[in-house]
Amino acid sequence: MASQSWFPIPKSSHFSLANIPFGIISTATNEVPRAGVAIGDHALDLAAFSAQNGFSSVSSIQKDLTVFAHHTLNPFAALGRPVHRQVRRFVQDLLRIDTPFPEILKNNKQLQAECLIPLNEVKMHLPMQIGDYTDFFVGKNHAYNCGVMFRGPDNALQPNYTHLPVGYHGRASSIVVSGTPIHRPKGQILANPNAEPKVPTFSPSKRLDFELELGAFVCRENKMGEPIPISEAGDSIFGLVLMNDWSARDIQMWESAPLGPFNAKNFGTSISPWVVLMDALEPFRTLSIQNDTELLPYLREEKNNVFDIRLEVDLAPESGPATTILHSNGKNLLFSFSQMLTHHSVGGCPMRVGDLLGSGTISGTEDGSQGCLLERSKNGKDIIKLSGGLDRTFLEDGDTVTLRGVCGTEEDGLVGFGQCIGRVLPTMSS
Amino acid sequence: MASQSWFPIPKSSHFSLANIPFGIISTATNEVPRAGVAIGDHALDLAAFSAQNGFSSVSSIQKDLTVFAHHTLNPFAALGRPVHRQVRRFVQDLLRIDTPFPEILKNNKQLQAECLIPLNEVKMHLPMQIGDYTDFFVGKNHAYNCGVMFRGPDNALQPNYTHLPVGYHGRASSIVVSGTPIHRPKGQILANPNAEPKVPTFSPSKRLDFELELGAFVCRENKMGEPIPISEAGDSIFGLVLMNDWSARDIQMWESAPLGPFNAKNFGTSISPWVVLMDALEPFRTLSIQNDTELLPYLREEKNNVFDIRLEVDLAPESGPATTILHSNGKNLLFSFSQMLTHHSVGGCPMRVGDLLGSGTISGTEDGSQGCLLERSKNGKDIIKLSGGLDRTFLEDGDTVTLRGVCGTEEDGLVGFGQCIGRVLPTMSS
Ligand SMILES: [Ca+2]
Ligand SMILES: [Ca+2]
Ligand SMILES: [Mg+2]
Ligand SMILES: [Mg+2]
Ligand code: NI
């Protein structure tokens, strides 16, 4: 049974009392970006709330109250998971129907008017300053399906695949918050892969795709040379967001050997604006995809190390209704974010607060659960029908892609990510 | 004939009047990092010089004098190449024997004492805050030699290699300034690549290597979605540094398929502290490696687009003399930094001030010009003799690797990079 709030929270809201996700907000009347939490269809402005002594009973945060006035969540994240936990619990207590602090907000209409802002009046910003961004590839069903397409079922996965979380460094500068449109990239494309000699053409990508992923933000530094042990990796993760790793498949095919994807990925990556804290996800721990390979000791951890997050993606053409084109789940991963982080640092790579780790595309095993169009359309061979009568193999200009993710039940209070939205704009002329 | 200075500059100095490279300095008496230029075996403290109205005759910099007090060169770089040019020329004029401004420094012993600091009393810092780091692979001789080793001469280079500057995203957090020691990484290694099944072991890297590269810093932003035309790419490059892209070859072999190197590279990258401005390198433009492939129009530029920089590398064991183990040249590249930058942004990737582009390993064609030990030792088969009687195939703990690069002649005044030094420390126990 969900905790009840004295504040109206729609039953279907992703932002129930059980969630309390953090983000960076601004408003027309105060354009300075600052921290907030989402609660129902409102944001609680933490900078304003803190300025009015709202946090005076949370001792652990007293000397750090300026973190809420910052334009990113980095300083709050850097305070560490025990502080995140206390602040989240305090906000939950504040909003409970039987709050022990009724005088702070429940009975203070003036502070409510000052601090509780309808989400439709809030502008969301990138929640973190992202130093380095790494994209992993641990959605095993996706890796297998793509491998089958290009190398056949016997060599679909590389020999290293089950031994380590495969990943590559991505481009931090092109990570944008949900709602930011994405220009279709142009680049070198090999029109006919079988032609000899192989001479590329130059054009806007004709195989533009999305990738359904989860992203994890780092909240603790390790010194260069000092790996993060698996037992401590969980304390280094602030929270999760939805992530759309936009991908140009034709550019990717031509450029990727031997050093991996480059321009095929660096033109844009979209993330949802509200960071769902690890504590909020704790009740939804579940089993990852089974790995029959015996892992090296540094990567071994308990098995219920991923999260049961129901994921779906809508595709809406420029004029026409949205169609939910896929359903997947956050548990479709071979390694956890803790394992990714431990592997990332095992050679001594220093992680910084605000670094972002992407999971890789999250696909199920059934038809309709593939996390990108490449997989879903079998590289353009199968047509995806949209409900307005149109069809798609890859994305067209004007298409809007919307990722959603949610845990739990309305009865217990949903713990959701809201949406990660991006619209495809034509290539810029230049 | 070199311009003469009223200030003593050793003839063999990399930092002649013809150079004037920029860096970030601090001293025991003023530990706040700030901008400086190198001149002979001294640094001119630009923060102190500026505070004493040293720049009062340089109109273009008047409203931006605080850039010199910043702890990175990013704000100075962001002022753009015309301003870099004016400031560099002014410093050259200031120091010329026939300076038009004798009262500012030449005849002002007190300001000299305040602003001219012996380099051996100066601590150097990372010159720029690096948002994103990209490593290219355009040293064609290196790419060919490594390709031959792993795939044979017929498939040494991928079909895309001559059509575009191949590159991948690297790790910004582990870029360190010359002098910072590097811990040997540990990681997953496939001891016997021919064994079946392929089961990795976990140990410190046994094939630790350096890579001799040049790095270029970006000084101008482009908006996301807007490519940088080749005609404007030169204005986006602030200057060059030496770069050692430390590499663990055994980790790299196992992890790199299919997404490229990851932990094999992200444990450390060293750069030289003084940024040599593009204007200082202008007299040393020369022909790149000839490319018989007709490039797509967006990558076409004039041919003398790389620089005649004499490069060499010393290897010194923990106790023993240094041996110069290789000589190469900055012209051994198939694409210029302008072409790398234009290609990087052609799909709309936004570049930011402070981004670093690495060239890839710079090898010549002759024996003794290979830019890394993998190539030089033919993956461990050939032994490299050191002058103290020791030999090497890969790096041992305690080894110090020193990169040097210099243009021009003592007569005209050397334009050099100084050194990029790194010492290998043992793997940290944990
Ligand atoms: Ca991806
Ligand atoms: Ca390299
Ligand atoms: Mg991306
Ligand atoms: Mg490196
Ligand atoms: Ni309201």
PDB file of N, CA and C in Angstrom, chain B residues 53-98:
ATOM      1  N   ASN B  53      49.927  45.911 -15.019  1.00  0.00           N
ATOM      2  CA  ASN B  53      49.607  46.688 -16.223  1.00  0.00           C
ATOM      3  C   ASN B  53      50.553  46.427 -17.385  1.00  0.00           C
ATOM      4  N   GLY B  54      51.169  45.254 -17.396  1.00  0.00           N
ATOM      5  CA  GLY B  54      52.078  44.924 -18.484  1.00  0.00           C
ATOM      6  C   GLY B  54      51.423  44.926 -19.853  1.00  0.00           C
ATOM      7  N   PHE B  55      50.136  44.613 -19.884  1.00  0.00           N
ATOM      8  CA  PHE B  55      49.443  44.493 -21.173  1.00  0.00           C
ATOM      9  C   PHE B  55      48.702  45.768 -21.566  1.00  0.00           C
ATOM     10  N   SER B  56      49.019  46.899 -20.916  1.00  0.00           N
ATOM     11  CA  SER B  56      48.193  48.088 -21.144  1.00  0.00           C
ATOM     12  C   SER B  56      48.231  48.574 -22.584  1.00  0.00           C
ATOM     13  N   SER B  57      49.243  48.179 -23.357  1.00  0.00           N
ATOM     14  CA  SER B  57      49.280  48.623 -24.753  1.00  0.00           C
ATOM     15  C   SER B  57      48.662  47.613 -25.724  1.00  0.00           C
ATOM     16  N   VAL B  58      48.134  46.493 -25.218  1.00  0.00           N
ATOM     17  CA  VAL B  58      47.487  45.515 -26.112  1.00  0.00           C
ATOM     18  C   VAL B  58      45.978  45.688 -25.987  1.00  0.00           C
ATOM     19  N   SER B  59      45.421  46.483 -26.911  1.00  0.00           N
ATOM     20  CA  SER B  59      44.019  46.887 -26.742  1.00  0.00           C
ATOM     21  C   SER B  59      43.071  45.694 -26.778  1.00  0.00           C
ATOM     22  N   SER B  60      43.371  44.698 -27.607  1.00  0.00           N
ATOM     23  CA  SER B  60      42.401  43.612 -27.798  1.00  0.00           C
ATOM     24  C   SER B  60      42.182  42.777 -26.545  1.00  0.00           C
ATOM     25  N   ILE B  61      43.065  42.873 -25.571  1.00  0.00           N
ATOM     26  CA  ILE B  61      42.971  41.996 -24.402  1.00  0.00           C
ATOM     27  C   ILE B  61      42.492  42.752 -23.149  1.00  0.00           C
ATOM     28  N   GLN B  62      42.317  44.067 -23.271  1.00  0.00           N
ATOM     29  CA  GLN B  62      42.034  44.894 -22.082  1.00  0.00           C
ATOM     30  C   GLN B  62      40.845  44.404 -21.260  1.00  0.00           C
ATOM     31  N   LYS B  63      39.756  44.072 -21.934  1.00  0.00           N
ATOM     32  CA  LYS B  63      38.560  43.709 -21.161  1.00  0.00           C
ATOM     33  C   LYS B  63      38.613  42.256 -20.679  1.00  0.00           C
ATOM     34  N   ASP B  64      39.660  41.532 -21.066  1.00  0.00           N
ATOM     35  CA  ASP B  64      39.738  40.102 -20.738  1.00  0.00           C
ATOM     36  C   ASP B  64      40.976  39.752 -19.926  1.00  0.00           C
ATOM     37  N   LEU B  65      41.563  40.720 -19.224  1.00  0.00           N
ATOM     38  CA  LEU B  65      42.842  40.459 -18.560  1.00  0.00           C
ATOM     39  C   LEU B  65      42.756  39.373 -17.485  1.00  0.00           C
ATOM     40  N   THR B  66      41.540  39.120 -16.979  1.00  0.00           N
ATOM     41  CA  THR B  66      41.411  38.089 -15.945  1.00  0.00           C
ATOM     42  C   THR B  66      41.719  36.690 -16.486  1.00  0.00           C
ATOM     43  N   VAL B  67      41.734  36.529 -17.811  1.00  0.00           N
ATOM     44  CA  VAL B  67      42.026  35.182 -18.338  1.00  0.00           C
ATOM     45  C   VAL B  67      43.379  34.675 -17.850  1.00  0.00           C
ATOM     46  N   PHE B  68      44.318  35.584 -17.593  1.00  0.00           N
ATOM     47  CA  PHE B  68      45.664  35.146 -17.205  1.00  0.00           C
ATOM     48  C   PHE B  68      45.737  34.682 -15.751  1.00  0.00           C
ATOM     49  N   ALA B  69      44.736  35.064 -14.976  1.00  0.00           N
ATOM     50  CA  ALA B  69      44.705  34.617 -13.585  1.00  0.00           C
ATOM     51  C   ALA B  69      43.938  33.310 -13.416  1.00  0.00           C
ATOM     52  N   HIS B  70      43.380  32.805 -14.512  1.00  0.00           N
ATOM     53  CA  HIS B  70      42.585  31.577 -14.431  1.00  0.00           C
ATOM     54  C   HIS B  70      43.508  30.359 -14.274  1.00  0.00           C
ATOM     55  N   HIS B  71      42.950  29.274 -13.750  1.00  0.00           N
ATOM     56  CA  HIS B  71      43.760  28.074 -13.498  1.00  0.00           C
ATOM     57  C   HIS B  71      43.851  27.154 -14.706  1.00  0.00           C
ATOM     58  N   THR B  72      43.247  27.534 -15.825  1.00  0.00           N
ATOM     59  CA  THR B  72      43.432  26.821 -17.091  1.00  0.00           C
ATOM     60  C   THR B  72      43.551  27.874 -18.184  1.00  0.00           C
ATOM     61  N   LEU B  73      44.028  27.445 -19.352  1.00  0.00           N
ATOM     62  CA  LEU B  73      44.116  28.368 -20.485  1.00  0.00           C
ATOM     63  C   LEU B  73      42.802  28.474 -21.257  1.00  0.00           C
ATOM     64  N   ASN B  74      41.755  27.767 -20.818  1.00  0.00           N
ATOM     65  CA  ASN B  74      40.510  27.774 -21.598  1.00  0.00           C
ATOM     66  C   ASN B  74      39.992  29.169 -21.906  1.00  0.00           C
ATOM     67  N   PRO B  75      39.910  30.077 -20.909  1.00  0.00           N
ATOM     68  CA  PRO B  75      39.360  31.401 -21.259  1.00  0.00           C
ATOM     69  C   PRO B  75      40.266  32.179 -22.221  1.00  0.00           C
ATOM     70  N   PHE B  76      41.565  32.024 -22.096  1.00  0.00           N
ATOM     71  CA  PHE B  76      42.459  32.674 -23.063  1.00  0.00           C
ATOM     72  C   PHE B  76      42.270  32.055 -24.443  1.00  0.00           C
ATOM     73  N   ALA B  77      42.238  30.729 -24.499  1.00  0.00           N
ATOM     74  CA  ALA B  77      42.061  30.060 -25.792  1.00  0.00           C
ATOM     75  C   ALA B  77      40.762  30.505 -26.461  1.00  0.00           C
ATOM     76  N   ALA B  78      39.712  30.665 -25.650  1.00  0.00           N
ATOM     77  CA  ALA B  78      38.391  31.012 -26.194  1.00  0.00           C
ATOM     78  C   ALA B  78      38.359  32.404 -26.815  1.00  0.00           C
ATOM     79  N   LEU B  79      39.350  33.235 -26.532  1.00  0.00           N
ATOM     80  CA  LEU B  79      39.386  34.581 -27.123  1.00  0.00           C
ATOM     81  C   LEU B  79      39.648  34.532 -28.630  1.00  0.00           C
ATOM     82  N   GLY B  80      40.185  33.426 -29.094  1.00  0.00           N
ATOM     83  CA  GLY B  80      40.335  33.260 -30.542  1.00  0.00           C
ATOM     84  C   GLY B  80      41.734  33.552 -31.042  1.00  0.00           C
ATOM     85  N   ARG B  81      42.020  33.025 -32.217  1.00  0.00           N
ATOM     86  CA  ARG B  81      43.372  33.104 -32.743  1.00  0.00           C
ATOM     87  C   ARG B  81      43.874  34.515 -32.994  1.00  0.00           C
ATOM     88  N   PRO B  82      43.044  35.457 -33.435  1.00  0.00           N
ATOM     89  CA  PRO B  82      43.583  36.820 -33.584  1.00  0.00           C
ATOM     90  C   PRO B  82      44.122  37.388 -32.257  1.00  0.00           C
ATOM     91  N   VAL B  83      43.473  37.062 -31.155  1.00  0.00           N
ATOM     92  CA  VAL B  83      43.963  37.550 -29.862  1.00  0.00           C
ATOM     93  C   VAL B  83      45.226  36.786 -29.436  1.00  0.00           C
ATOM     94  N   HIS B  84      45.234  35.478 -29.642  1.00  0.00           N
ATOM     95  CA  HIS B  84      46.461  34.725 -29.327  1.00  0.00           C
ATOM     96  C   HIS B  84      47.653  35.352 -30.076  1.00  0.00           C
ATOM     97  N   ARG B  85      47.382  35.686 -31.338  1.00  0.00           N
ATOM     98  CA  ARG B  85      48.433  36.232 -32.208  1.00  0.00           C
ATOM     99  C   ARG B  85      48.944  37.562 -31.658  1.00  0.00           C
ATOM    100  N   GLN B  86      48.021  38.428 -31.241  1.00  0.00           N
ATOM    101  CA  GLN B  86      48.445  39.740 -30.745  1.00  0.00           C
ATOM    102  C   GLN B  86      49.216  39.617 -29.431  1.00  0.00           C
ATOM    103  N   VAL B  87      48.758  38.745 -28.566  1.00  0.00           N
ATOM    104  CA  VAL B  87      49.441  38.601 -27.276  1.00  0.00           C
ATOM    105  C   VAL B  87      50.836  38.004 -27.502  1.00  0.00           C
ATOM    106  N   ARG B  88      50.925  36.983 -28.352  1.00  0.00           N
ATOM    107  CA  ARG B  88      52.235  36.381 -28.632  1.00  0.00           C
ATOM    108  C   ARG B  88      53.184  37.404 -29.243  1.00  0.00           C
ATOM    109  N   ARG B  89      52.693  38.176 -30.228  1.00  0.00           N
ATOM    110  CA  ARG B  89      53.557  39.178 -30.878  1.00  0.00           C
ATOM    111  C   ARG B  89      54.004  40.240 -29.888  1.00  0.00           C
ATOM    112  N   PHE B  90      53.089  40.620 -28.996  1.00  0.00           N
ATOM    113  CA  PHE B  90      53.451  41.622 -27.998  1.00  0.00           C
ATOM    114  C   PHE B  90      54.555  41.099 -27.080  1.00  0.00           C
ATOM    115  N   VAL B  91      54.440  39.839 -26.663  1.00  0.00           N
ATOM    116  CA  VAL B  91      55.481  39.271 -25.794  1.00  0.00           C
ATOM    117  C   VAL B  91      56.801  39.190 -26.561  1.00  0.00           C
ATOM    118  N   GLN B  92      56.729  38.838 -27.829  1.00  0.00           N
ATOM    119  CA  GLN B  92      57.961  38.836 -28.644  1.00  0.00           C
ATOM    120  C   GLN B  92      58.558  40.239 -28.723  1.00  0.00           C
ATOM    121  N   ASP B  93      57.710  41.239 -28.982  1.00  0.00           N
ATOM    122  CA  ASP B  93      58.182  42.630 -29.061  1.00  0.00           C
ATOM    123  C   ASP B  93      58.794  43.077 -27.735  1.00  0.00           C
ATOM    124  N   LEU B  94      58.150  42.683 -26.667  1.00  0.00           N
ATOM    125  CA  LEU B  94      58.577  43.063 -25.325  1.00  0.00           C
ATOM    126  C   LEU B  94      59.993  42.574 -25.030  1.00  0.00           C
ATOM    127  N   LEU B  95      60.311  41.386 -25.587  1.00  0.00           N
ATOM    128  CA  LEU B  95      61.564  40.726 -25.240  1.00  0.00           C
ATOM    129  C   LEU B  95      62.660  40.957 -26.272  1.00  0.00           C
ATOM    130  N   ARG B  96      62.294  41.532 -27.438  1.00  0.00           N
ATOM    131  CA  ARG B  96      63.301  41.784 -28.464  1.00  0.00           C
ATOM    132  C   ARG B  96      64.327  42.791 -27.956  1.00  0.00           C
ATOM    133  N   ILE B  97      65.533  42.619 -28.467  1.00  0.00           N
ATOM    134  CA  ILE B  97      66.612  43.510 -28.022  1.00  0.00           C
ATOM    135  C   ILE B  97      66.281  44.961 -28.346  1.00  0.00           C
ATOM    136  N   ASP B  98      65.577  45.154 -29.483  1.00  0.00           N
ATOM    137  CA  ASP B  98      65.166  46.505 -29.879  1.00  0.00           C
ATOM    138  C   ASP B  98      63.695  46.739 -29.557  1.00  0.00           C
TER     139      ASP B  98
END
